[in-house]
Structure formats: structure tokens, C-alpha cells
């Protein structure tokens, strides 16, 4: 993962079909770094905003990362704030048979839906 403005990120996966992640056909990927309201009034140590919470819109740092998924062919979509798909992300197939894709600020989201493109009987 490349360096980010705050130099940290949290990336999480959650199965959306009740299966363990390794067996799931539908996974939510969440990638987030620094998030705050516009014009939040931080103190000098950035430990409190007191009552200066700022206003909308909330601004979130897009996290750049390259993700590799073992076995199978996957479809990756960016999601909007309501969870609706916005568009497909380009995916490549590695020489080892992995699905490889990149996330980042260009997609203007923190959420990505990953679904199996081929049924299990056709997985590599």
C-alpha cells in the first residue's frame, strides 16, 4: 500500500452471504483513513474538537491499495453512501490465477462490493 496523508489506514472485509470469508461469494471491502467534517475545530494536539464539530460534507481520505484475491474470477464494484453500485473497477488476472485490482481516491468511496463472477463449479 502506498503512503497516505495520515500514513495509516484500516482495511476490512466482511462476508455478506453468511459464509466464512474464504468461502464467500459476496464480500464487502471497506478501506478508510482520515475522516472528518468540513471545518472541524481541532485543538493543537488534535485530541479534541470540543463542541466545534464542523459541518457537512464529511471528507474522507481515499486509501490507495492493490488487492489480490486467490482463485476464482471476481467482479469488483465501487459503492455509493447508500450501498448502491456506482461502477465496475478494472480487474486483471495474474500469472498465478489471482484476481488483482486497485482501489483509491479516484473512486470517491470507502466501500467496494466483491462478488464471484463464475459459479463455484467453474472456479479455477
PDB file of C-alpha atoms in Angstrom:
ATOM      1  CA  UNK A   1       0.000   0.000   0.000  1.00  0.00           C
ATOM      2  CA  UNK A   2       1.406   3.440  -0.882  1.00  0.00           C
ATOM      3  CA  UNK A   3       1.816   6.134   1.766  1.00  0.00           C
ATOM      4  CA  UNK A   4      -1.317   8.122   2.668  1.00  0.00           C
ATOM      5  CA  UNK A   5      -1.704  11.648   4.036  1.00  0.00           C
ATOM      6  CA  UNK A   6      -2.129  10.379   7.589  1.00  0.00           C
ATOM      7  CA  UNK A   7       0.147   7.367   6.983  1.00  0.00           C
ATOM      8  CA  UNK A   8      -2.349   4.821   8.305  1.00  0.00           C
ATOM      9  CA  UNK A   9      -5.449   3.046   7.104  1.00  0.00           C
ATOM     10  CA  UNK A  10      -7.942   0.439   8.155  1.00  0.00           C
ATOM     11  CA  UNK A  11      -8.992  -2.125   5.560  1.00  0.00           C
ATOM     12  CA  UNK A  12     -11.648  -4.680   6.459  1.00  0.00           C
ATOM     13  CA  UNK A  13     -13.539  -7.500   4.744  1.00  0.00           C
ATOM     14  CA  UNK A  14     -16.993  -8.771   5.681  1.00  0.00           C
ATOM     15  CA  UNK A  15     -18.804 -11.705   4.085  1.00  0.00           C
ATOM     16  CA  UNK A  16     -22.308 -10.680   3.017  1.00  0.00           C
ATOM     17  CA  UNK A  17     -23.709 -14.177   2.493  1.00  0.00           C
ATOM     18  CA  UNK A  18     -23.204 -15.729   5.939  1.00  0.00           C
ATOM     19  CA  UNK A  19     -20.265 -17.887   4.832  1.00  0.00           C
ATOM     20  CA  UNK A  20     -16.681 -17.700   6.080  1.00  0.00           C
ATOM     21  CA  UNK A  21     -14.765 -15.107   4.034  1.00  0.00           C
ATOM     22  CA  UNK A  22     -12.642 -17.790   2.344  1.00  0.00           C
ATOM     23  CA  UNK A  23     -15.836 -19.458   1.032  1.00  0.00           C
ATOM     24  CA  UNK A  24     -17.937 -16.355   0.447  1.00  0.00           C
ATOM     25  CA  UNK A  25     -19.344 -15.401  -2.957  1.00  0.00           C
ATOM     26  CA  UNK A  26     -20.135 -11.825  -1.857  1.00  0.00           C
ATOM     27  CA  UNK A  27     -17.761  -9.678   0.211  1.00  0.00           C
ATOM     28  CA  UNK A  28     -17.742  -6.048   1.322  1.00  0.00           C
ATOM     29  CA  UNK A  29     -14.331  -4.355   1.379  1.00  0.00           C
ATOM     30  CA  UNK A  30     -14.062  -1.159   3.429  1.00  0.00           C
ATOM     31  CA  UNK A  31     -10.929   0.995   3.222  1.00  0.00           C
ATOM     32  CA  UNK A  32     -10.695   4.154   5.298  1.00  0.00           C
ATOM     33  CA  UNK A  33      -8.083   6.562   6.578  1.00  0.00           C
ATOM     34  CA  UNK A  34      -8.648  10.031   7.975  1.00  0.00           C
ATOM     35  CA  UNK A  35     -12.315  11.158   8.081  1.00  0.00           C
ATOM     36  CA  UNK A  36     -13.711  14.418   9.450  1.00  0.00           C
ATOM     37  CA  UNK A  37     -16.372  17.049   8.901  1.00  0.00           C
ATOM     38  CA  UNK A  38     -15.549  20.187   6.946  1.00  0.00           C
ATOM     39  CA  UNK A  39     -14.115  22.905   9.219  1.00  0.00           C
ATOM     40  CA  UNK A  40     -13.855  20.764  12.346  1.00  0.00           C
ATOM     41  CA  UNK A  41     -12.191  22.778  15.123  1.00  0.00           C
ATOM     42  CA  UNK A  42      -9.387  20.549  16.384  1.00  0.00           C
ATOM     43  CA  UNK A  43      -7.268  21.618  19.355  1.00  0.00           C
ATOM     44  CA  UNK A  44      -3.498  21.950  18.878  1.00  0.00           C
ATOM     45  CA  UNK A  45      -2.844  18.279  19.810  1.00  0.00           C
ATOM     46  CA  UNK A  46      -5.697  17.033  17.573  1.00  0.00           C
ATOM     47  CA  UNK A  47      -7.162  15.165  20.537  1.00  0.00           C
ATOM     48  CA  UNK A  48     -10.483  17.013  20.806  1.00  0.00           C
ATOM     49  CA  UNK A  49     -12.876  19.181  18.825  1.00  0.00           C
ATOM     50  CA  UNK A  50     -14.793  20.216  21.953  1.00  0.00           C
ATOM     51  CA  UNK A  51     -18.103  21.487  20.519  1.00  0.00           C
ATOM     52  CA  UNK A  52     -16.645  22.520  17.142  1.00  0.00           C
ATOM     53  CA  UNK A  53     -17.866  19.542  15.098  1.00  0.00           C
ATOM     54  CA  UNK A  54     -17.836  21.341  11.747  1.00  0.00           C
ATOM     55  CA  UNK A  55     -20.413  20.898   9.009  1.00  0.00           C
ATOM     56  CA  UNK A  56     -21.157  18.730   6.039  1.00  0.00           C
ATOM     57  CA  UNK A  57     -19.815  17.453   3.829  1.00  0.00           C
ATOM     58  CA  UNK A  58     -17.779  14.854   5.633  1.00  0.00           C
ATOM     59  CA  UNK A  59     -14.369  14.489   3.979  1.00  0.00           C
ATOM     60  CA  UNK A  60     -12.705  11.067   3.801  1.00  0.00           C
ATOM     61  CA  UNK A  61      -9.221  10.127   2.673  1.00  0.00           C
ATOM     62  CA  UNK A  62      -9.284   7.607  -0.184  1.00  0.00           C
ATOM     63  CA  UNK A  63      -6.963   4.698   0.503  1.00  0.00           C
ATOM     64  CA  UNK A  64      -4.741   3.507  -2.364  1.00  0.00           C
ATOM     65  CA  UNK A  65      -4.092  -0.229  -2.309  1.00  0.00           C
ATOM     66  CA  UNK A  66      -3.662  -3.173  -4.644  1.00  0.00           C
ATOM     67  CA  UNK A  67      -5.777  -6.162  -3.676  1.00  0.00           C
ATOM     68  CA  UNK A  68      -5.170  -9.766  -4.771  1.00  0.00           C
ATOM     69  CA  UNK A  69      -7.873 -12.404  -4.477  1.00  0.00           C
ATOM     70  CA  UNK A  70      -6.873 -16.045  -4.719  1.00  0.00           C
ATOM     71  CA  UNK A  71      -8.734 -18.406  -7.058  1.00  0.00           C
ATOM     72  CA  UNK A  72     -11.871 -17.640  -8.958  1.00  0.00           C
ATOM     73  CA  UNK A  73     -12.906 -14.756 -11.148  1.00  0.00           C
ATOM     74  CA  UNK A  74     -14.271 -11.762  -9.284  1.00  0.00           C
ATOM     75  CA  UNK A  75     -16.274  -8.638 -10.087  1.00  0.00           C
ATOM     76  CA  UNK A  76     -15.452  -5.524  -8.055  1.00  0.00           C
ATOM     77  CA  UNK A  77     -17.779  -2.521  -7.864  1.00  0.00           C
ATOM     78  CA  UNK A  78     -17.436   0.798  -6.052  1.00  0.00           C
ATOM     79  CA  UNK A  79     -20.449   1.649  -3.878  1.00  0.00           C
ATOM     80  CA  UNK A  80     -22.073   4.958  -3.018  1.00  0.00           C
ATOM     81  CA  UNK A  81     -23.041   6.030   0.523  1.00  0.00           C
ATOM     82  CA  UNK A  82     -26.330   4.112   0.340  1.00  0.00           C
ATOM     83  CA  UNK A  83     -24.613   0.892  -0.765  1.00  0.00           C
ATOM     84  CA  UNK A  84     -25.712   1.111  -4.401  1.00  0.00           C
ATOM     85  CA  UNK A  85     -23.139   0.153  -7.073  1.00  0.00           C
ATOM     86  CA  UNK A  86     -21.511   3.115  -8.837  1.00  0.00           C
ATOM     87  CA  UNK A  87     -19.331   1.285 -11.328  1.00  0.00           C
ATOM     88  CA  UNK A  88     -17.006  -1.616 -12.011  1.00  0.00           C
ATOM     89  CA  UNK A  89     -13.302  -1.492 -11.193  1.00  0.00           C
ATOM     90  CA  UNK A  90     -10.850  -2.914 -13.714  1.00  0.00           C
ATOM     91  CA  UNK A  91      -9.544  -6.345 -12.673  1.00  0.00           C
ATOM     92  CA  UNK A  92      -6.621  -8.253 -14.092  1.00  0.00           C
ATOM     93  CA  UNK A  93      -5.712 -11.921 -13.877  1.00  0.00           C
ATOM     94  CA  UNK A  94      -2.210 -12.624 -12.542  1.00  0.00           C
ATOM     95  CA  UNK A  95       0.020 -15.411 -13.864  1.00  0.00           C
ATOM     96  CA  UNK A  96      -0.762 -17.251 -10.613  1.00  0.00           C
ATOM     97  CA  UNK A  97      -4.520 -17.102 -11.323  1.00  0.00           C
ATOM     98  CA  UNK A  98      -5.296 -14.343  -8.835  1.00  0.00           C
ATOM     99  CA  UNK A  99      -7.757 -11.532  -9.486  1.00  0.00           C
ATOM    100  CA  UNK A 100      -5.885  -8.242  -8.970  1.00  0.00           C
ATOM    101  CA  UNK A 101      -7.449  -4.773  -8.667  1.00  0.00           C
ATOM    102  CA  UNK A 102      -6.581  -1.383  -7.221  1.00  0.00           C
ATOM    103  CA  UNK A 103      -8.662   0.887  -5.012  1.00  0.00           C
ATOM    104  CA  UNK A 104      -8.093   4.559  -4.293  1.00  0.00           C
ATOM    105  CA  UNK A 105      -9.339   8.125  -4.083  1.00  0.00           C
ATOM    106  CA  UNK A 106     -10.283   8.142  -7.773  1.00  0.00           C
ATOM    107  CA  UNK A 107     -13.368   6.025  -6.948  1.00  0.00           C
ATOM    108  CA  UNK A 108     -14.648   8.537  -4.341  1.00  0.00           C
ATOM    109  CA  UNK A 109     -15.816   5.811  -1.960  1.00  0.00           C
ATOM    110  CA  UNK A 110     -14.816   3.844   1.117  1.00  0.00           C
ATOM    111  CA  UNK A 111     -16.838   0.755   0.116  1.00  0.00           C
ATOM    112  CA  UNK A 112     -16.371  -1.916  -2.549  1.00  0.00           C
ATOM    113  CA  UNK A 113     -18.552  -4.914  -3.361  1.00  0.00           C
ATOM    114  CA  UNK A 114     -16.678  -8.039  -4.439  1.00  0.00           C
ATOM    115  CA  UNK A 115     -18.751 -10.844  -5.984  1.00  0.00           C
ATOM    116  CA  UNK A 116     -17.795 -14.124  -7.605  1.00  0.00           C
ATOM    117  CA  UNK A 117     -18.016 -13.841 -11.372  1.00  0.00           C
ATOM    118  CA  UNK A 118     -18.061 -17.586 -12.034  1.00  0.00           C
ATOM    119  CA  UNK A 119     -20.053 -20.243 -10.167  1.00  0.00           C
ATOM    120  CA  UNK A 120     -18.028 -22.444  -7.806  1.00  0.00           C
ATOM    121  CA  UNK A 121     -18.194 -25.379 -10.236  1.00  0.00           C
ATOM    122  CA  UNK A 122     -16.288 -23.228 -12.763  1.00  0.00           C
ATOM    123  CA  UNK A 123     -13.715 -21.743 -10.394  1.00  0.00           C
ATOM    124  CA  UNK A 124     -10.054 -22.318 -11.103  1.00  0.00           C
TER     125      UNK A 124
END
